[in-house]
Tab-separated table of C-alpha atoms in Angstrom:
chain	number	residue	atom	x	y	z
N	93	ALA	CA	0.000	0.000	0.000
N	94	GLU	CA	2.821	2.393	0.832
N	95	ALA	CA	4.553	1.629	-2.480
N	96	ALA	CA	1.295	2.288	-4.336
N	97	ALA	CA	0.915	5.601	-2.478
N	98	VAL	CA	4.425	6.593	-3.553
N	99	ARG	CA	3.604	5.948	-7.204
N	100	ALA	CA	0.281	7.778	-6.871
N	101	ALA	CA	2.009	10.829	-5.368
N	102	LEU	CA	4.495	11.013	-8.230
N	103	GLY	CA	1.646	10.608	-10.711
N	104	ALA	CA	-0.190	13.514	-9.080
N	105	VAL	CA	2.894	15.703	-9.440
N	106	VAL	CA	3.196	14.804	-13.131
N	107	ARG	CA	-0.471	15.615	-13.792
N	108	ASP	CA	-0.227	18.916	-11.924
N	109	LEU	CA	2.829	19.998	-13.894
N	110	GLU	CA	1.295	18.957	-17.214
N	111	GLU	CA	-1.849	20.950	-16.398
N	112	ARG	CA	0.273	23.989	-15.560
N	113	ALA	CA	2.222	23.584	-18.815
N	114	ALA	CA	-1.038	23.548	-20.754
N	115	ARG	CA	-2.010	26.914	-19.236
N	116	VAL	CA	1.153	28.747	-20.267
N	117	GLY	CA	3.271	29.143	-23.399
N	118	GLY	CA	6.799	29.957	-24.440
N	119	PRO	CA	9.759	28.915	-22.285
N	120	ALA	CA	7.463	28.325	-19.288
N	121	ALA	CA	5.695	25.422	-20.979
N	122	ASP	CA	9.040	23.881	-21.967
N	123	VAL	CA	10.338	24.086	-18.401
N	124	LEU	CA	7.182	22.583	-16.894
N	125	ALA	CA	7.173	19.792	-19.476
N	126	ALA	CA	10.779	18.991	-18.572
N	127	GLN	CA	9.816	18.974	-14.880
N	128	ALA	CA	6.963	16.581	-15.566
N	129	MET	CA	9.329	14.250	-17.427
N	130	MET	CA	11.695	14.174	-14.441
N	131	ALA	CA	8.838	13.319	-12.072
N	132	ALA	CA	7.589	10.636	-14.473
N	133	ASP	CA	10.972	8.879	-14.668
N	134	PRO	CA	10.158	5.184	-14.015
N	135	VAL	CA	13.581	4.628	-12.451
N	136	LEU	CA	12.742	7.192	-9.783
N	137	ALA	CA	9.330	5.641	-9.093
N	138	ASP	CA	10.784	2.136	-8.943
N	139	ALA	CA	13.527	3.235	-6.526
N	140	ALA	CA	11.061	4.897	-4.159
N	141	ALA	CA	8.574	2.008	-4.369
N	142	ALA	CA	11.331	-0.532	-3.658
N	143	LEU	CA	12.263	1.345	-0.475
N	144	ALA	CA	8.615	1.377	0.599
N	145	GLU	CA	8.292	-2.347	-0.025
N	146	GLN	CA	11.313	-2.871	2.219
N	147	GLY	CA	9.553	-1.156	5.110
N	148	THR	CA	10.377	2.546	4.689
N	149	ASP	CA	7.369	4.830	5.019
N	150	GLY	CA	6.323	6.541	1.784
N	151	ALA	CA	7.487	10.056	2.627
N	152	HIS	CA	10.987	8.914	3.563
N	153	ALA	CA	11.101	6.530	0.599
N	154	LEU	CA	10.430	9.468	-1.731
N	155	ALA	CA	12.967	11.681	0.027
N	156	THR	CA	15.665	9.004	-0.118
N	157	ALA	CA	15.045	8.220	-3.802
N	158	PHE	CA	15.143	11.911	-4.723
N	159	ASP	CA	18.318	12.399	-2.682
N	160	ARG	CA	20.064	9.664	-4.674
N	161	PHE	CA	19.079	11.345	-7.930
N	162	ARG	CA	20.097	14.690	-6.454
N	163	THR	CA	23.610	13.437	-5.672
N	164	ALA	CA	24.040	12.098	-9.199
N	165	LEU	CA	22.727	15.317	-10.735
N	166	ALA	CA	24.913	17.562	-8.574
N	167	ALA	CA	27.979	15.773	-9.917
N	168	GLY	CA	26.780	16.089	-13.489
N	169	GLY	CA	28.345	19.390	-14.540
N	170	HIS	CA	25.846	20.817	-16.995
N	171	PHE	CA	22.908	19.548	-14.930
N	172	ALA	CA	24.131	20.667	-11.502
N	173	GLU	CA	21.961	23.781	-11.559
N	174	ARG	CA	18.868	21.594	-11.956
N	175	VAL	CA	19.283	20.205	-8.429
N	176	ALA	CA	16.785	22.817	-7.200
N	177	ASP	CA	14.253	21.373	-9.647
N	178	LEU	CA	14.577	17.945	-8.012
N	179	ASP	CA	14.189	19.452	-4.541
N	180	ASP	CA	10.934	21.056	-5.629
N	181	LEU	CA	9.638	17.809	-7.151
N	182	ARG	CA	10.491	15.971	-3.922
N	183	ASP	CA	8.602	18.491	-1.799
N	184	ARG	CA	5.569	18.357	-4.087
N	185	ALA	CA	5.487	14.549	-4.071
N	186	VAL	CA	5.775	14.349	-0.290
N	187	ALA	CA	3.038	16.971	0.105
N	188	HIS	CA	0.718	14.947	-2.146
N	189	LEU	CA	1.520	11.763	-0.219
N	190	LEU	CA	0.788	13.330	3.168
N	191	GLY	CA	-2.223	15.313	2.020
N	192	LEU	CA	-0.535	18.622	2.808
N	193	PRO	CA	-0.699	21.862	0.798
N	194	VAL	CA	1.687	21.791	-2.168
N	195	PRO	CA	4.507	24.364	-1.861
N	196	GLY	CA	3.627	27.569	-3.647
N	197	LEU	CA	3.914	31.339	-3.795
N	198	PRO	CA	2.838	33.663	-0.979
N	199	ASP	CA	-0.235	35.813	-1.504
N	200	PRO	CA	-0.151	38.818	0.850
N	201	GLY	CA	-3.064	40.458	-0.933
N	202	HIS	CA	-1.057	43.223	-2.600
N	203	PRO	CA	1.772	43.556	-5.181
N	204	TYR	CA	5.173	42.648	-3.766
N	205	VAL	CA	8.818	41.821	-4.457
N	206	LEU	CA	9.368	38.092	-3.998
N	207	VAL	CA	12.583	37.192	-2.146
N	208	ALA	CA	13.554	33.521	-1.845
N	209	GLU	CA	16.441	31.124	-1.449
N	210	ASP	CA	15.447	29.864	-4.876
N	211	LEU	CA	12.238	29.537	-6.852
N	212	ALA	CA	10.753	26.398	-8.328
N	213	PRO	CA	10.160	26.450	-12.092
N	214	ALA	CA	6.558	25.326	-11.537
N	215	ASP	CA	5.926	28.484	-9.511
N	216	THR	CA	8.012	30.856	-11.632
N	217	ALA	CA	6.160	29.831	-14.773
N	218	LEU	CA	2.817	30.918	-13.342
N	219	LEU	CA	3.887	34.231	-11.836
N	220	ASP	CA	1.505	37.103	-12.341
N	221	PRO	CA	3.630	40.168	-13.199
N	222	ALA	CA	0.852	42.368	-11.866
N	223	ARG	CA	1.291	40.796	-8.418
N	224	VAL	CA	4.968	39.876	-8.315
N	225	LEU	CA	6.778	43.079	-9.262
N	226	ALA	CA	10.298	41.622	-9.106
N	227	LEU	CA	12.254	38.531	-8.050
N	228	VAL	CA	15.351	38.300	-5.859
N	229	THR	CA	16.912	34.897	-5.183
N	230	VAL	CA	19.969	33.841	-3.219
N	231	ARG	CA	20.745	30.992	-5.592
N	232	GLY	CA	20.684	30.685	-9.365
N	233	GLY	CA	22.768	31.832	-12.292
N	234	PRO	CA	22.277	33.512	-15.661
N	235	THR	CA	20.968	30.308	-17.250
N	236	SER	CA	18.876	29.078	-14.307
N	237	HIS	CA	15.190	28.462	-14.922
N	238	THR	CA	14.314	31.370	-12.638
N	239	ALA	CA	16.324	33.840	-14.722
N	240	ILE	CA	15.048	32.486	-18.053
N	241	LEU	CA	11.386	32.462	-17.074
N	242	ALA	CA	11.493	35.836	-15.332
N	243	LYS	CA	12.901	37.397	-18.489
N	244	ALA	CA	10.233	35.768	-20.629
N	245	LEU	CA	7.545	37.132	-18.302
N	246	GLY	CA	9.061	40.590	-18.227
N	247	VAL	CA	9.590	40.455	-14.454
N	248	PRO	CA	12.793	42.188	-13.214
N	249	ALA	CA	14.987	39.595	-11.501
N	250	VAL	CA	18.263	39.538	-9.618
N	251	VAL	CA	19.495	35.965	-9.129
N	252	GLY	CA	22.523	34.770	-7.187
N	253	CYS	CA	22.125	37.655	-4.710
N	254	ALA	CA	23.846	36.506	-1.502
N	255	GLY	CA	22.685	39.574	0.428
N	256	ALA	CA	19.055	38.617	-0.075
N	257	VAL	CA	19.183	36.509	3.103
N	258	GLU	CA	19.237	39.755	5.102
N	259	LEU	CA	15.936	41.010	3.638
N	260	ARG	CA	12.824	40.592	5.766
N	261	ASP	CA	9.120	40.674	5.049
N	262	GLY	CA	7.742	44.201	4.896
N	263	ARG	CA	11.043	45.928	4.078
N	264	GLN	CA	11.008	48.226	1.068
N	265	VAL	CA	13.480	47.395	-1.718
N	266	LEU	CA	14.201	48.818	-5.157
N	267	VAL	CA	15.161	46.112	-7.665
N	268	HIS	CA	17.268	47.243	-10.605
N	269	GLY	CA	16.815	44.145	-12.770
N	270	ALA	CA	18.961	45.389	-15.645
N	271	ASP	CA	21.863	46.238	-13.325
N	272	GLY	CA	21.599	43.196	-11.074
N	273	VAL	CA	21.341	45.478	-8.030
N	274	VAL	CA	18.960	45.354	-5.060
N	275	GLU	CA	18.715	48.589	-3.076
N	276	PRO	CA	17.222	48.123	0.430
N	277	ASP	CA	15.429	51.083	2.024
N	278	PRO	CA	15.762	53.355	-1.030
N	279	SER	CA	15.653	57.098	-0.426
N	280	PRO	CA	12.810	59.215	-1.840
N	281	GLU	CA	15.318	60.665	-4.309
N	282	SER	CA	16.338	57.200	-5.493
N	283	LEU	CA	12.707	56.163	-5.907
N	284	GLY	CA	12.017	59.346	-7.828
N	285	ARG	CA	14.900	58.766	-10.217
N	286	ALA	CA	13.798	55.175	-10.802
N	287	ALA	CA	10.216	56.250	-11.467
N	288	GLU	CA	11.368	58.886	-13.933
N	289	ARG	CA	13.589	56.391	-15.769
N	290	GLU	CA	10.675	53.991	-15.989
N	291	ARG	CA	8.351	56.727	-17.287
N	292	ARG	CA	10.835	57.698	-20.007
N	293	ARG	CA	11.413	54.051	-20.902
N	294	ARG	CA	7.691	53.340	-21.308
N	295	GLU	CA	7.158	56.504	-23.312
N	296	LEU	CA	10.005	55.777	-25.707
N	297	THR	CA	9.088	52.105	-26.031
N	298	ALA	CA	5.518	52.981	-26.991
N	299	ARG	CA	6.645	55.611	-29.507
N	300	VAL	CA	9.334	53.653	-31.364
N	301	GLN	CA	8.226	50.793	-33.599
N	302	GLY	CA	9.248	49.111	-36.835
N	303	PRO	CA	12.737	48.123	-38.064
N	304	GLY	CA	15.630	48.707	-35.699
N	305	ARG	CA	17.484	51.976	-36.262
N	306	THR	CA	19.918	54.131	-34.331
N	307	ALA	CA	19.028	57.795	-33.824
N	308	ASP	CA	20.900	58.702	-37.013
N	309	GLY	CA	19.271	55.977	-39.105
N	310	HIS	CA	21.889	53.200	-39.002
N	311	PRO	CA	19.950	49.926	-39.539
N	312	VAL	CA	20.146	47.149	-36.940
N	313	ALA	CA	17.863	44.200	-37.696
N	314	LEU	CA	15.800	43.174	-34.659
N	315	LEU	CA	14.858	39.495	-34.746
N	316	VAL	CA	13.278	36.912	-32.458
N	317	ASN	CA	14.568	33.615	-31.118
N	318	LEU	CA	12.308	30.601	-31.696
N	319	GLY	CA	12.660	27.148	-30.185
N	320	ALA	CA	9.305	25.365	-29.939
N	321	PRO	CA	6.035	25.134	-31.905
N	322	HIS	CA	3.908	26.802	-29.215
N	323	GLU	CA	6.159	29.872	-29.381
N	324	LEU	CA	5.400	30.399	-33.064
N	325	PRO	CA	2.186	32.511	-32.873
N	326	GLY	CA	3.676	34.992	-30.401
N	327	ALA	CA	6.978	35.191	-32.227
N	328	ALA	CA	5.328	35.734	-35.609
N	329	ALA	CA	3.107	38.484	-34.174
N	330	ALA	CA	6.047	40.346	-32.629
N	331	ASP	CA	7.299	43.575	-34.162
N	332	ALA	CA	10.394	41.882	-35.577
N	333	GLU	CA	12.115	41.556	-38.932
N	334	GLY	CA	12.264	37.788	-38.750
N	335	VAL	CA	13.869	34.952	-36.801
N	336	GLY	CA	17.516	35.329	-35.873
N	337	LEU	CA	17.785	31.918	-34.234
N	338	PHE	CA	15.446	29.044	-35.090
N	339	ARG	CA	16.471	26.222	-32.763
N	340	THR	CA	15.524	22.930	-34.387
N	341	GLU	CA	16.275	20.637	-31.425
N	342	PHE	CA	12.598	20.426	-30.404
N	343	LEU	CA	12.077	17.966	-33.264
N	344	PHE	CA	14.836	15.654	-32.069
N	345	LEU	CA	14.649	15.650	-28.256
N	346	ASP	CA	13.177	12.754	-26.248
N	347	ARG	CA	13.114	10.398	-29.216
N	348	ALA	CA	14.719	7.042	-29.861
N	349	GLU	CA	15.489	7.935	-33.468
N	350	ALA	CA	15.744	11.060	-35.601
N	351	PRO	CA	12.599	12.447	-37.292
N	352	GLY	CA	12.283	11.721	-40.993
N	353	LEU	CA	12.509	14.161	-43.884
N	354	ALA	CA	8.743	14.634	-44.277
N	355	GLU	CA	8.161	15.398	-40.585
N	356	GLN	CA	11.005	17.883	-40.493
N	357	ALA	CA	9.976	19.595	-43.713
N	358	ALA	CA	6.410	20.067	-42.435
N	359	ALA	CA	7.662	21.651	-39.198
N	360	TYR	CA	10.036	24.006	-41.005
N	361	ARG	CA	7.376	24.969	-43.550
N	362	ARG	CA	5.029	26.118	-40.763
N	363	VAL	CA	7.713	28.492	-39.500
N	364	PHE	CA	8.586	29.809	-42.964
N	365	GLU	CA	4.914	30.460	-43.730
N	366	ALA	CA	4.422	32.283	-40.419
N	367	PHE	CA	7.335	34.571	-41.309
N	368	ALA	CA	6.472	35.035	-44.977
N	369	GLY	CA	8.669	37.679	-46.578
N	370	ARG	CA	10.929	37.864	-43.529
N	371	ARG	CA	14.297	36.353	-42.646
N	372	VAL	CA	14.436	32.985	-40.873
N	373	VAL	CA	17.883	31.866	-39.711
N	374	VAL	CA	17.774	28.111	-39.162
N	375	ARG	CA	20.376	26.587	-36.873
N	376	THR	CA	21.021	22.970	-37.729
N	377	LEU	CA	20.870	20.374	-34.977
N	378	ASP	CA	22.869	21.375	-31.890
N	379	ALA	CA	22.971	18.007	-30.141
N	380	GLY	CA	25.312	17.097	-27.307
N	381	ALA	CA	26.355	18.737	-24.015
N	382	ASP	CA	23.113	19.687	-22.214
N	383	LYS	CA	21.010	18.388	-25.153
N	384	PRO	CA	21.958	14.692	-25.356
N	385	LEU	CA	20.186	12.529	-27.936
N	386	LEU	CA	19.956	8.752	-27.771
N	387	PHE	CA	20.758	8.413	-31.469
N	388	ALA	CA	23.459	11.084	-31.788
N	389	THR	CA	25.329	11.469	-28.503
N	390	ALA	CA	27.959	9.178	-27.019
N	391	ALA	CA	27.037	8.172	-23.482
N	392	ASP	CA	30.649	7.771	-22.384
N	393	GLU	CA	31.891	11.332	-22.946
N	394	GLU	CA	33.424	12.533	-19.686
N	395	ASN	CA	33.073	16.211	-20.587
N	396	PRO	CA	30.284	16.553	-23.174
N	397	ALA	CA	30.565	20.363	-23.330
N	398	LEU	CA	33.986	19.815	-24.894
N	399	GLY	CA	32.975	16.755	-26.847
N	400	VAL	CA	31.067	15.834	-29.971
N	401	ARG	CA	28.313	18.455	-30.142
N	402	GLY	CA	26.831	20.766	-32.739
N	403	LEU	CA	28.317	20.389	-36.209
N	404	ARG	CA	30.690	17.720	-34.917
N	405	THR	CA	27.809	15.236	-34.768
N	406	ALA	CA	27.725	15.358	-38.582
N	407	VAL	CA	31.128	13.666	-38.623
N	408	ARG	CA	29.803	10.776	-36.576
N	409	ASP	CA	26.487	10.585	-38.458
N	410	PRO	CA	26.585	12.499	-41.792
N	411	GLN	CA	23.048	11.446	-42.698
N	412	LEU	CA	21.593	13.423	-39.773
N	413	LEU	CA	22.735	16.678	-41.344
N	414	GLU	CA	21.949	15.576	-44.904
N	415	THR	CA	18.346	14.761	-44.016
N	416	GLN	CA	17.922	18.023	-42.146
N	417	LEU	CA	19.307	20.126	-44.995
N	418	ALA	CA	17.102	18.288	-47.496
N	419	ALA	CA	14.063	18.985	-45.290
N	420	ILE	CA	14.935	22.677	-44.950
N	421	ALA	CA	15.408	22.926	-48.727
N	422	GLU	CA	12.080	21.227	-49.402
N	423	ALA	CA	10.261	23.525	-46.972
N	424	ALA	CA	11.937	26.594	-48.475
N	425	GLU	CA	11.440	25.741	-52.136
N	426	ASP	CA	8.405	28.016	-52.594
N	427	GLY	CA	10.432	31.021	-51.448
N	428	VAL	CA	7.881	32.239	-48.897
N	429	ALA	CA	10.560	33.270	-46.377
N	430	GLN	CA	14.191	34.332	-46.713
N	431	VAL	CA	15.863	31.174	-45.399
N	432	TRP	CA	19.406	31.356	-44.018
N	433	VAL	CA	21.057	28.207	-42.616
N	434	MET	CA	23.882	28.143	-40.063
N	435	ALA	CA	25.872	25.511	-38.215
N	436	PRO	CA	26.533	25.482	-34.442
N	437	MET	CA	29.948	24.883	-32.869
N	438	VAL	CA	32.114	25.729	-35.879
N	439	SER	CA	35.767	25.820	-34.813
N	440	VAL	CA	38.006	25.926	-37.896
N	441	PRO	CA	37.715	27.150	-41.512
N	442	SER	CA	37.613	23.642	-42.957
N	443	GLU	CA	34.468	22.846	-40.949
N	444	ALA	CA	32.814	26.041	-42.215
N	445	ALA	CA	33.796	25.289	-45.807
N	446	GLY	CA	32.458	21.741	-45.644
N	447	PHE	CA	29.177	22.875	-44.124
N	448	ALA	CA	28.716	25.709	-46.644
N	449	ALA	CA	29.314	23.303	-49.528
N	450	ARG	CA	26.666	20.905	-48.212
N	451	VAL	CA	24.145	23.724	-47.719
N	452	ARG	CA	24.637	24.993	-51.274
N	453	ALA	CA	24.485	21.480	-52.679
N	454	HIS	CA	20.889	21.375	-51.444
N	455	GLY	CA	20.079	24.578	-53.304
N	456	LEU	CA	20.025	26.774	-50.211
N	457	PRO	CA	21.730	30.087	-51.061
N	458	LEU	CA	22.954	31.381	-47.690
N	459	ALA	CA	25.251	29.387	-45.392
N	460	GLY	CA	26.567	30.732	-42.106
N	461	ALA	CA	28.373	29.774	-38.933
N	462	MET	CA	27.814	30.297	-35.229
N	463	ILE	CA	30.662	32.050	-33.449
N	464	GLU	CA	30.645	30.163	-30.141
N	465	VAL	CA	34.246	29.001	-29.908
N	466	PRO	CA	37.135	31.455	-29.359
N	467	ALA	CA	39.021	29.871	-32.265
N	468	ALA	CA	36.178	30.854	-34.603
N	469	ALA	CA	36.062	34.396	-33.226
N	470	LEU	CA	39.797	34.789	-33.789
N	471	ARG	CA	39.660	33.396	-37.344
N	472	THR	CA	36.418	34.918	-38.581
N	473	ASP	CA	38.377	36.463	-41.450
N	474	ARG	CA	39.085	32.978	-42.804
N	475	LEU	CA	35.562	31.757	-42.104
N	476	ALA	CA	34.230	34.752	-44.050
N	477	GLU	CA	35.883	33.430	-47.190
N	478	VAL	CA	33.353	30.566	-47.275
N	479	CYS	CA	30.433	31.781	-45.121
N	480	ASP	CA	27.731	34.296	-46.059
N	481	PHE	CA	26.894	35.429	-42.509
N	482	PHE	CA	27.635	34.864	-38.817
N	483	SER	CA	25.783	34.724	-35.520
N	484	VAL	CA	27.519	35.091	-32.165
N	485	GLY	CA	26.267	32.859	-29.353
N	486	THR	CA	27.476	34.821	-26.345
N	487	ASN	CA	26.492	32.193	-23.764
N	488	ASP	CA	28.711	29.453	-25.188
N	489	LEU	CA	31.421	31.883	-26.270
N	490	ALA	CA	31.698	33.083	-22.661
N	491	GLN	CA	31.721	29.505	-21.383
N	492	TYR	CA	34.631	28.514	-23.579
N	493	ALA	CA	36.530	31.794	-23.252
N	494	PHE	CA	36.502	31.685	-19.448
N	495	ALA	CA	36.579	27.895	-18.947
N	496	ALA	CA	33.394	28.308	-16.881
N	497	ASP	CA	30.385	25.985	-17.027
N	498	ARG	CA	27.533	28.167	-18.292
N	499	THR	CA	25.009	26.451	-15.990
N	500	LEU	CA	27.007	26.945	-12.788
N	501	GLY	CA	25.609	29.803	-10.724
N	502	SER	CA	28.791	30.193	-8.685
N	503	LEU	CA	30.623	31.251	-11.871
N	504	ALA	CA	27.970	33.747	-12.978
N	505	GLU	CA	30.420	36.651	-12.729
N	506	LEU	CA	32.711	35.090	-15.327
N	507	LEU	CA	29.768	34.328	-17.593
N	508	ASP	CA	28.486	37.906	-17.488
N	509	PRO	CA	28.082	39.065	-21.127
N	510	TRP	CA	29.573	42.433	-20.122
N	511	GLN	CA	32.988	40.826	-19.594
N	512	PRO	CA	35.509	42.928	-21.584
N	513	ALA	CA	37.391	39.829	-22.765
N	514	LEU	CA	34.184	38.412	-24.240
N	515	LEU	CA	33.398	41.733	-25.902
N	516	THR	CA	36.932	41.792	-27.340
N	517	LEU	CA	36.241	38.458	-29.051
N	518	VAL	CA	32.946	39.800	-30.386
N	519	ALA	CA	34.731	42.922	-31.669
N	520	SER	CA	37.330	40.818	-33.445
N	521	ALA	CA	34.676	38.711	-35.166
N	522	ALA	CA	32.594	41.764	-36.129
N	523	ARG	CA	35.610	43.561	-37.564
N	524	SER	CA	36.534	40.585	-39.759
N	525	ALA	CA	32.933	40.133	-40.882
N	526	ALA	CA	32.709	43.808	-41.878
N	527	GLU	CA	35.940	43.613	-43.858
N	528	HIS	CA	34.387	40.864	-45.982
N	529	GLY	CA	30.941	42.492	-46.190
N	530	ARG	CA	29.308	39.748	-44.106
N	531	PRO	CA	26.393	40.452	-41.733
N	532	ILE	CA	26.984	39.325	-38.147
N	533	GLY	CA	24.365	39.091	-35.430
N	534	VAL	CA	24.169	38.234	-31.747
N	535	CYS	CA	21.552	35.711	-30.638
N	536	GLY	CA	22.730	35.034	-27.090
N	537	GLU	CA	21.734	36.516	-23.751
N	538	ALA	CA	23.548	39.756	-24.527
N	539	ALA	CA	21.105	40.769	-27.271
N	540	ALA	CA	18.259	41.201	-24.765
N	541	ASP	CA	20.037	43.864	-22.679
N	542	PRO	CA	19.221	47.337	-24.088
N	543	MET	CA	22.447	48.940	-22.850
N	544	LEU	CA	24.612	46.043	-23.974
N	545	ALA	CA	22.828	46.138	-27.346
N	546	LEU	CA	24.243	49.641	-27.831
N	547	VAL	CA	27.732	48.327	-27.132
N	548	LEU	CA	27.299	45.419	-29.539
N	549	VAL	CA	26.164	47.744	-32.323
N	550	GLY	CA	29.163	49.927	-31.565
N	551	LEU	CA	31.390	46.873	-31.975
N	552	GLY	CA	29.966	46.257	-35.456
N	553	ILE	CA	27.098	43.828	-34.826
N	554	THR	CA	24.447	44.209	-37.543
N	555	SER	CA	21.489	42.321	-36.020
N	556	LEU	CA	20.179	41.363	-32.585
N	557	SER	CA	17.974	38.356	-31.849
N	558	ALA	CA	16.185	37.884	-28.527
N	559	ALA	CA	12.894	36.893	-26.913
N	560	PRO	CA	9.984	38.944	-28.326
N	561	ALA	CA	9.391	40.607	-24.943
N	562	SER	CA	12.909	42.081	-24.988
N	563	LEU	CA	12.728	43.767	-28.404
N	564	PRO	CA	10.744	46.947	-27.562
N	565	GLU	CA	13.312	48.157	-25.031
N	566	VAL	CA	16.222	47.268	-27.297
N	567	ARG	CA	14.546	49.139	-30.172
N	568	ALA	CA	13.945	52.172	-27.951
N	569	ALA	CA	17.565	52.211	-26.709
N	570	LEU	CA	18.882	52.150	-30.273
N	571	ALA	CA	16.530	54.945	-31.342
N	572	ALA	CA	17.878	57.142	-28.553
N	573	HIS	CA	21.571	56.879	-29.544
N	574	THR	CA	23.562	57.542	-32.701
N	575	LEU	CA	26.004	55.063	-34.197
N	576	ALA	CA	28.884	57.299	-33.064
N	577	GLU	CA	27.571	57.177	-29.500
N	578	CYS	CA	27.286	53.385	-29.688
N	579	ARG	CA	30.917	53.218	-30.800
N	580	GLU	CA	31.968	55.438	-27.914
N	581	LEU	CA	30.128	53.208	-25.449
N	582	ALA	CA	31.764	50.140	-27.003
N	583	GLU	CA	35.222	51.624	-26.469
N	584	LEU	CA	34.406	52.323	-22.821
N	585	ALA	CA	33.261	48.727	-22.322
N	586	LEU	CA	36.406	47.299	-23.939
N	587	LEU	CA	38.646	49.433	-21.701
N	588	ALA	CA	36.883	48.426	-18.480
N	589	ASP	CA	38.559	46.207	-15.887
N	590	ASP	CA	35.683	43.768	-15.478
N	591	ALA	CA	32.012	43.213	-16.231
N	592	ALA	CA	30.746	45.337	-13.339
N	593	ASP	CA	32.993	48.215	-14.338
N	594	ALA	CA	31.933	47.938	-17.996
N	595	ARG	CA	28.245	47.901	-17.128
N	596	ALA	CA	28.472	50.814	-14.689
N	597	THR	CA	30.621	52.955	-16.978
N	598	VAL	CA	28.409	52.455	-20.020
N	599	ARG	CA	25.183	53.044	-18.112
N	600	SER	CA	26.554	56.196	-16.524
N	601	ARG	CA	27.772	57.561	-19.855
N	602	ALA	CA	24.558	56.666	-21.679
N	603	ALA	CA	22.423	58.223	-18.943
N	604	GLY	CA	24.485	61.397	-19.230
N	605	GLY	CA	23.703	61.662	-22.936
N	606	CYS	CA	26.968	60.550	-24.492
């Protein structure tokens, strides 16, 4: 009976998460679906049930089984930051088993700033921005679920804030989400300045629409990132010039074998039709590392982030890429959208040349490369001889430049996209691309930061791709500054000592009307 209760509790958690996923869209639905899959893992249920059958009560059987998974996950590098997800699933399962209220968000009856040790994805996904004005968490990093979902919801968030433990209920705080700063007991003057900044931001955001432009008319294409079918309606309706990063992994994940040509072509065609007349940059399969696939990833890689991932999987299984390119070509044959195709994890010119040749062999006119590896950033001039365009993935580029796991919250400072060393690599790539007349965009976390967008444009970036919710503020920031001012801000960022110095210097100069 106790073993049956354990299984029933886990089943209740799965159903609850699936119901929540059905009520939301975008990244939130993806996160909740992933949570539900973890709770539905039969190995977990069997382990907990076996403990119950041996005489352990159900609540402790669940806790022990989750703890074993937790230990394995904590040692797993790329998945270490998901330990908090397991803790939340454990608490929910135990609550269901004991008939207790499931952990959830406080409801004081008025809007508030939520401060927590960490926040469960299931709760973050359902936040009401009208009630929760901002988030502050002690734990978490730039790629934690809390940070990703808060950004998608438009809720200011400061994660990895050690000082948050000193905040108490009822204390007034001012959360500067863009700066990563929490100001306890703000003065009336500070509140006034923040309110005025917000008023100006809203006014400018509402006034500026259409294609991205600097104040003096320099064009900067503003594009959206797209990674799942349910994101398509919102992305297509956004005021954007197309898709700067179409992640195709959603077709391949959680399958025993790769999807066939017809299935892929149908999925790609839906996207191209939704963005008729606009650019769609398709990234070919980026398997490996934190996106392992049963049919494409080696299970024995000790460090998958440095292993066979991205374009490298095409060496192991050439047909994977061939089928995908054929499907993209078939979906694009009616010319509804402007289809660009790029490869992830390109490291050397020969890889870029081989990929470009395969793309063109399928009749696709534009072949590009992701700049995610320092070697590619340093040799963009050679890559430009065979590639038509580039896209900088700042998250991975930072990870490899600083030898810092991008999912590890304790290394968030090194992974900050304001790091001058990272910006130096971006500048090098942009300079080489410009010399060869090649467009180069940024599709990583950096593109969503309005102030950092100014710096990137000053470095020579020609397009920015981010979540649809981020584009209005980026567009407004560009419209308020000339290209010369962007270049001045870029120089200040490159000369800074560290990320904090770069951010503070640029923001101060921009606020002063550079």
